[in-house]
Coordinates of C-alpha atoms in Angstrom, one line a residue:
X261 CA 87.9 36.4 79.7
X262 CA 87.0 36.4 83.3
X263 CA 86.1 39.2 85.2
X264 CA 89.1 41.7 86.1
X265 CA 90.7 42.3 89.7
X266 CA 93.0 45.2 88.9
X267 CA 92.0 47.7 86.4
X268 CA 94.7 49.8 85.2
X269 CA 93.8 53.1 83.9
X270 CA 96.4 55.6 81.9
X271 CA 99.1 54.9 84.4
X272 CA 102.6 57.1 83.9
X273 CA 104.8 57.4 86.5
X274 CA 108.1 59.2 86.9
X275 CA 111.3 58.4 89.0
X276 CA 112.7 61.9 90.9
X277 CA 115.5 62.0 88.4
X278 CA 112.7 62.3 85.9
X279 CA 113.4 58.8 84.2
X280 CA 109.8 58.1 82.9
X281 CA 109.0 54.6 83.4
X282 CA 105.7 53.9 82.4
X283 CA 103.7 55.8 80.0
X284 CA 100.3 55.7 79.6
X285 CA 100.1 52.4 81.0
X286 CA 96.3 50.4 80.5
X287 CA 95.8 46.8 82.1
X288 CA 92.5 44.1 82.9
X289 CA 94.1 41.9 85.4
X290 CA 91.6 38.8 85.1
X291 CA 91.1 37.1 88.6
X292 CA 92.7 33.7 89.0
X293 CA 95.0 33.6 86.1
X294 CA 98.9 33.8 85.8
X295 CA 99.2 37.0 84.1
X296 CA 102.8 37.8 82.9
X297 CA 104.5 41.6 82.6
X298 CA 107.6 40.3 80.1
X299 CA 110.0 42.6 77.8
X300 CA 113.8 44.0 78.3
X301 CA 115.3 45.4 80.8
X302 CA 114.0 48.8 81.8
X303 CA 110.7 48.2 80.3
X304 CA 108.8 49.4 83.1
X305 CA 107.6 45.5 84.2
X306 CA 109.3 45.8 88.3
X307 CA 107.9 49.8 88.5
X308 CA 104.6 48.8 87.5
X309 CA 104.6 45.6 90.0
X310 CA 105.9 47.8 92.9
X311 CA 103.2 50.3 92.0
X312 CA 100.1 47.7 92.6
X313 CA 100.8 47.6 96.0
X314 CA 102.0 51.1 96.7
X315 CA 105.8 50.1 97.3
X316 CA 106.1 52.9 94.6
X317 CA 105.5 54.9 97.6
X318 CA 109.2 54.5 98.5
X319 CA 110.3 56.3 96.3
X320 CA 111.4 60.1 96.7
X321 CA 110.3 62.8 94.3
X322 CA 108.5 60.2 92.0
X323 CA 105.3 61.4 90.5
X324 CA 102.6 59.2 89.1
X325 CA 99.3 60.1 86.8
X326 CA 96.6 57.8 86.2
X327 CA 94.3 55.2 88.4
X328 CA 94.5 51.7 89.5
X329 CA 91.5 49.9 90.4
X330 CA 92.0 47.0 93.1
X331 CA 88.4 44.8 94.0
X332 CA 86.4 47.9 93.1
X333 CA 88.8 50.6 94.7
X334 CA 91.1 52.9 93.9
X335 CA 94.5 52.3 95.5
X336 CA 95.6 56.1 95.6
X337 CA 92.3 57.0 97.5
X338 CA 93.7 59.2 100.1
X339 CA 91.4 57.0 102.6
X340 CA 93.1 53.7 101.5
X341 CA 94.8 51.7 104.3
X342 CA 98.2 51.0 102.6
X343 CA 99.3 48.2 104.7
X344 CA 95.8 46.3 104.8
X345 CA 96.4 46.4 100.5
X346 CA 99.9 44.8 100.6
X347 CA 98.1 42.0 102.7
X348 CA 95.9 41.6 100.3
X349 CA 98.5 41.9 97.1
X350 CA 101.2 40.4 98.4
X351 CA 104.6 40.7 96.5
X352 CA 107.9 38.4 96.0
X353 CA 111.2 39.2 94.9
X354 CA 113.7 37.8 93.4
X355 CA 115.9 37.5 95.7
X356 CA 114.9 35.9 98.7
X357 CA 115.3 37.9 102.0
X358 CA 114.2 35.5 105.0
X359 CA 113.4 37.3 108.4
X360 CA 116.0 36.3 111.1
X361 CA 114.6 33.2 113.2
X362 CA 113.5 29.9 112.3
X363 CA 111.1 28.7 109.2
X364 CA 107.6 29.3 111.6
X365 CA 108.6 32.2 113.1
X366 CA 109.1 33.4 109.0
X367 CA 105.9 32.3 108.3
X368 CA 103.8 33.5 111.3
X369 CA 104.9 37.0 111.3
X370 CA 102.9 38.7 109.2
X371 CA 100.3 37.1 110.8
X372 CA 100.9 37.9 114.0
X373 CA 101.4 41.5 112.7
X374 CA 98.1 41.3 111.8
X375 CA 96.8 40.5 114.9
X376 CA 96.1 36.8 114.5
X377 CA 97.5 35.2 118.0
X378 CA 95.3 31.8 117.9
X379 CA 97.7 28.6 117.9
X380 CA 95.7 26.4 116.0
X381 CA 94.8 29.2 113.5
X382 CA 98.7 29.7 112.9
X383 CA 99.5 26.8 112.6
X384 CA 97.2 25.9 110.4
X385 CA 98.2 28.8 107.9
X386 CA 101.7 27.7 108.4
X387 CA 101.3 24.4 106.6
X388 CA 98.6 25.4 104.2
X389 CA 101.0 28.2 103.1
X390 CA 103.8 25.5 103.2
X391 CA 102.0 23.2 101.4
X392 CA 101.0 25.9 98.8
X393 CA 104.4 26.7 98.1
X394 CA 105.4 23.0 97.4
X395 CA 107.9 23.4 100.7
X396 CA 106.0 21.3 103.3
X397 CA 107.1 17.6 102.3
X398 CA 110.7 19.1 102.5
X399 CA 110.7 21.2 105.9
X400 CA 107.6 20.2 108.0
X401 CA 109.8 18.3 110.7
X402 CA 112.4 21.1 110.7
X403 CA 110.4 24.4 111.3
X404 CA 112.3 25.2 114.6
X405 CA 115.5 25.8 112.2
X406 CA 116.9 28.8 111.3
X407 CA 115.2 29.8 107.5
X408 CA 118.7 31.0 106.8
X409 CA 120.0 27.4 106.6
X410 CA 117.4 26.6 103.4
X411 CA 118.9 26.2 100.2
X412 CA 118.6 29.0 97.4
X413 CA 115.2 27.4 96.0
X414 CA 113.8 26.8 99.3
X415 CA 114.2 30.3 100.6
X416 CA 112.4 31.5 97.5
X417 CA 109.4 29.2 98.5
X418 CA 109.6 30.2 101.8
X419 CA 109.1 33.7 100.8
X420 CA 106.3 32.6 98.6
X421 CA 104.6 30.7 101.7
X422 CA 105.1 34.1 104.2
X423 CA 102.7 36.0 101.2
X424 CA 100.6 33.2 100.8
X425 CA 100.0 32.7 105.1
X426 CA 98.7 35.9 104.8
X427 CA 95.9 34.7 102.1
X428 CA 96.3 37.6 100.0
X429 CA 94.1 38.3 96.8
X430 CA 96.9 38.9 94.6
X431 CA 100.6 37.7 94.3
X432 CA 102.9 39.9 92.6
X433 CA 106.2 37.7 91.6
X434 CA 109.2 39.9 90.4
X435 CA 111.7 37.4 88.9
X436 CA 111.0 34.8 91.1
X437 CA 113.5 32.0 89.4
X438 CA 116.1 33.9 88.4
X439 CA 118.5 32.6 90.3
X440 CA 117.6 28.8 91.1
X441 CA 118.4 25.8 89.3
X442 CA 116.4 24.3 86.9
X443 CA 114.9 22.0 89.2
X444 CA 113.5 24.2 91.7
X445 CA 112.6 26.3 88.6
X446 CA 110.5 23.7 88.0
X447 CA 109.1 23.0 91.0
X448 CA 107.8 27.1 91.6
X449 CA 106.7 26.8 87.9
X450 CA 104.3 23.9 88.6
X451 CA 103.1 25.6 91.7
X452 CA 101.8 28.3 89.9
X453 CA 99.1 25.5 88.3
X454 CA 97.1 24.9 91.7
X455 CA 97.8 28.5 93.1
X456 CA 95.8 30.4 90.4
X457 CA 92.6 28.8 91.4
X458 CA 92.6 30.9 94.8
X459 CA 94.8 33.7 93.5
X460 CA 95.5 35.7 91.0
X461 CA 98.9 36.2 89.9
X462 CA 101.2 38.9 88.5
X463 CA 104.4 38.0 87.5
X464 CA 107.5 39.1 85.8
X465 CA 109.2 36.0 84.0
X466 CA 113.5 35.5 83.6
X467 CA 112.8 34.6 80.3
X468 CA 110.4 34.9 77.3
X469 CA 110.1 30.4 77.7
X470 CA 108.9 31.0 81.2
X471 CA 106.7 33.6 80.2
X472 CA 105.4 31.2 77.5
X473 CA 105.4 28.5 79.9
X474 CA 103.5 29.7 82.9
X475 CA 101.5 32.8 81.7
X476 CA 97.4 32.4 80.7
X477 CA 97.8 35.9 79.6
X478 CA 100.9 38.1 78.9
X479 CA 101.4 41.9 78.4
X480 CA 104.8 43.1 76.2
X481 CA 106.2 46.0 77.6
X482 CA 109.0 48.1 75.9
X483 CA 110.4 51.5 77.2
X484 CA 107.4 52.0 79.6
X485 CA 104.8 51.4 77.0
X486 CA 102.8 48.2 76.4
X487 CA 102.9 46.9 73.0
X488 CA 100.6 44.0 73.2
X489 CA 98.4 42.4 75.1
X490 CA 96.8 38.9 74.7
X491 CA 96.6 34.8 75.5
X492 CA 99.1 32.4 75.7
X493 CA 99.0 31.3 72.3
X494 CA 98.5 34.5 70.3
X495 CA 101.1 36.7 72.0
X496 CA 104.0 33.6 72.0
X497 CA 103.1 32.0 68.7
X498 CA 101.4 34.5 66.5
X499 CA 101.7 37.9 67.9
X500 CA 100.1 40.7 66.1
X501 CA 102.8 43.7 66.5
X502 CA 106.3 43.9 64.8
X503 CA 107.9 44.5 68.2
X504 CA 106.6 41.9 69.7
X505 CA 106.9 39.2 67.2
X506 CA 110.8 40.6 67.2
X507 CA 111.7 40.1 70.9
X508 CA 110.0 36.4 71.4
X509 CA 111.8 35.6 68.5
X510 CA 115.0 36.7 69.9
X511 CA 115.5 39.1 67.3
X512 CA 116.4 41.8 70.1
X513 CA 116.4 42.3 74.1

């Protein structure tokens, strides 16, 4: 396995109603793989995701224990810079929230949030990020329209090319098919292929078959706990714990 860009260490964390979402949580994020969070609902997959890039901040009264490490750093230093780390781990949901304005003011944004005002450099990230995102072929001669008039599938991308313009280190998806067609399934699906060799992504599947189709390593998590941890092959086809072996076969969840 390749070196790791998150380290997770003994992570717990607790909603203010005292709902206890993750329990003694322990992850090695290798870099530049598709690394898949996959189990039932409540699990723990979103909180964890949300907690990588400090959107767990959000929320009121909840507590957490334990460390991540992002690039050598730990994300709860009191010295971090909170919005500099969600440029750099970048996060999509699943359902896709365009800003108001057309597909290039969408995608330059963030950037200009982040002080970039060059021309050439935006637009330059525009269509790389387009491109990325398998979107350009379909809207590079319509950028001045509204990103509200994109189809379902297209707005996802869309929000997948405004994380990528900001050429993050890490992209956490949450769900990111679950409501497009089969096609454009497909099409974000492939994607994933050519963007793990620049990034490394997180990503929580609408199914155990996308999380055996697109993860190179997966994590089973059940009632805040992970169960198992390991490649493709072994955690899909012969996995070593009970639990696990039970929900990829359908036998619950």
């Amino acid at each position: 396995m390749t070196d790791s860009i998150i380290n997770i260490q003994n992570i717990s964390f607790t909603y203010g109603d005292g709902t206890e979402a993750l329990k003694n949580v322990s992850l090695k994020i290798p870099r530049n793989e598709v690394f898949v969070l996959f189990g039932p609902s409540r699990a723990g997959k979103t909180t964890l995701m949300r907690l990588l890039n400090r959107l767990s901040d959000l929320q009121e009264g909840a507590t957490h224990a334990g460390d991540v490490e992002f690039a050598g750093q730990n994300i709860f230093n009191k010295n971090i810079d909170v919005i500099a780390l969600r440029r750099r781990i970048g996060m999509v949901f699943a359902v896709p929230i365009p800003l108001p304005g057309t597909i290039y003011e969408n995608l330059t944004f963030g950037l200009k949030m982040a002080g970039i005002k060059d021309a050439n450099t935006l637009n330059e990230r525009v269509e790389t990020s387009l491109r990325q995102s398998a979107l350009w072929d379909e809207v590079k001669d319509r950028l001045d329209d509204s990103a509200f008039a994109l189809s379902g599938g297209q707005k996802q991308r869309l929000c997948l090319a405004r994380s990528l313009a900001l050429e993050p280190d890490v992209i956490l998806l949450d769900n990111p098919t679950s409501g497009l067609d089969p096609i454009s399934t497909s099409i974000v699906e492939q994607s994933l292929t050519e963007l793990k060799k620049q990034y490394t992504i997180i990503m929580v599947p609408h199914s155990v078959q996308q999380a055996s189709r697109v993860a190179d390593r997966a994590a089973f998590l059940l009632d805040g706990e992970v169960i198992e941890v390991g490649g493709q092959a072994q955690i899909f086809l012969h996995p070593k714990e009970k639990k696990t072996e039970d929900y990829v076969t359908g036998r619950f969840g």
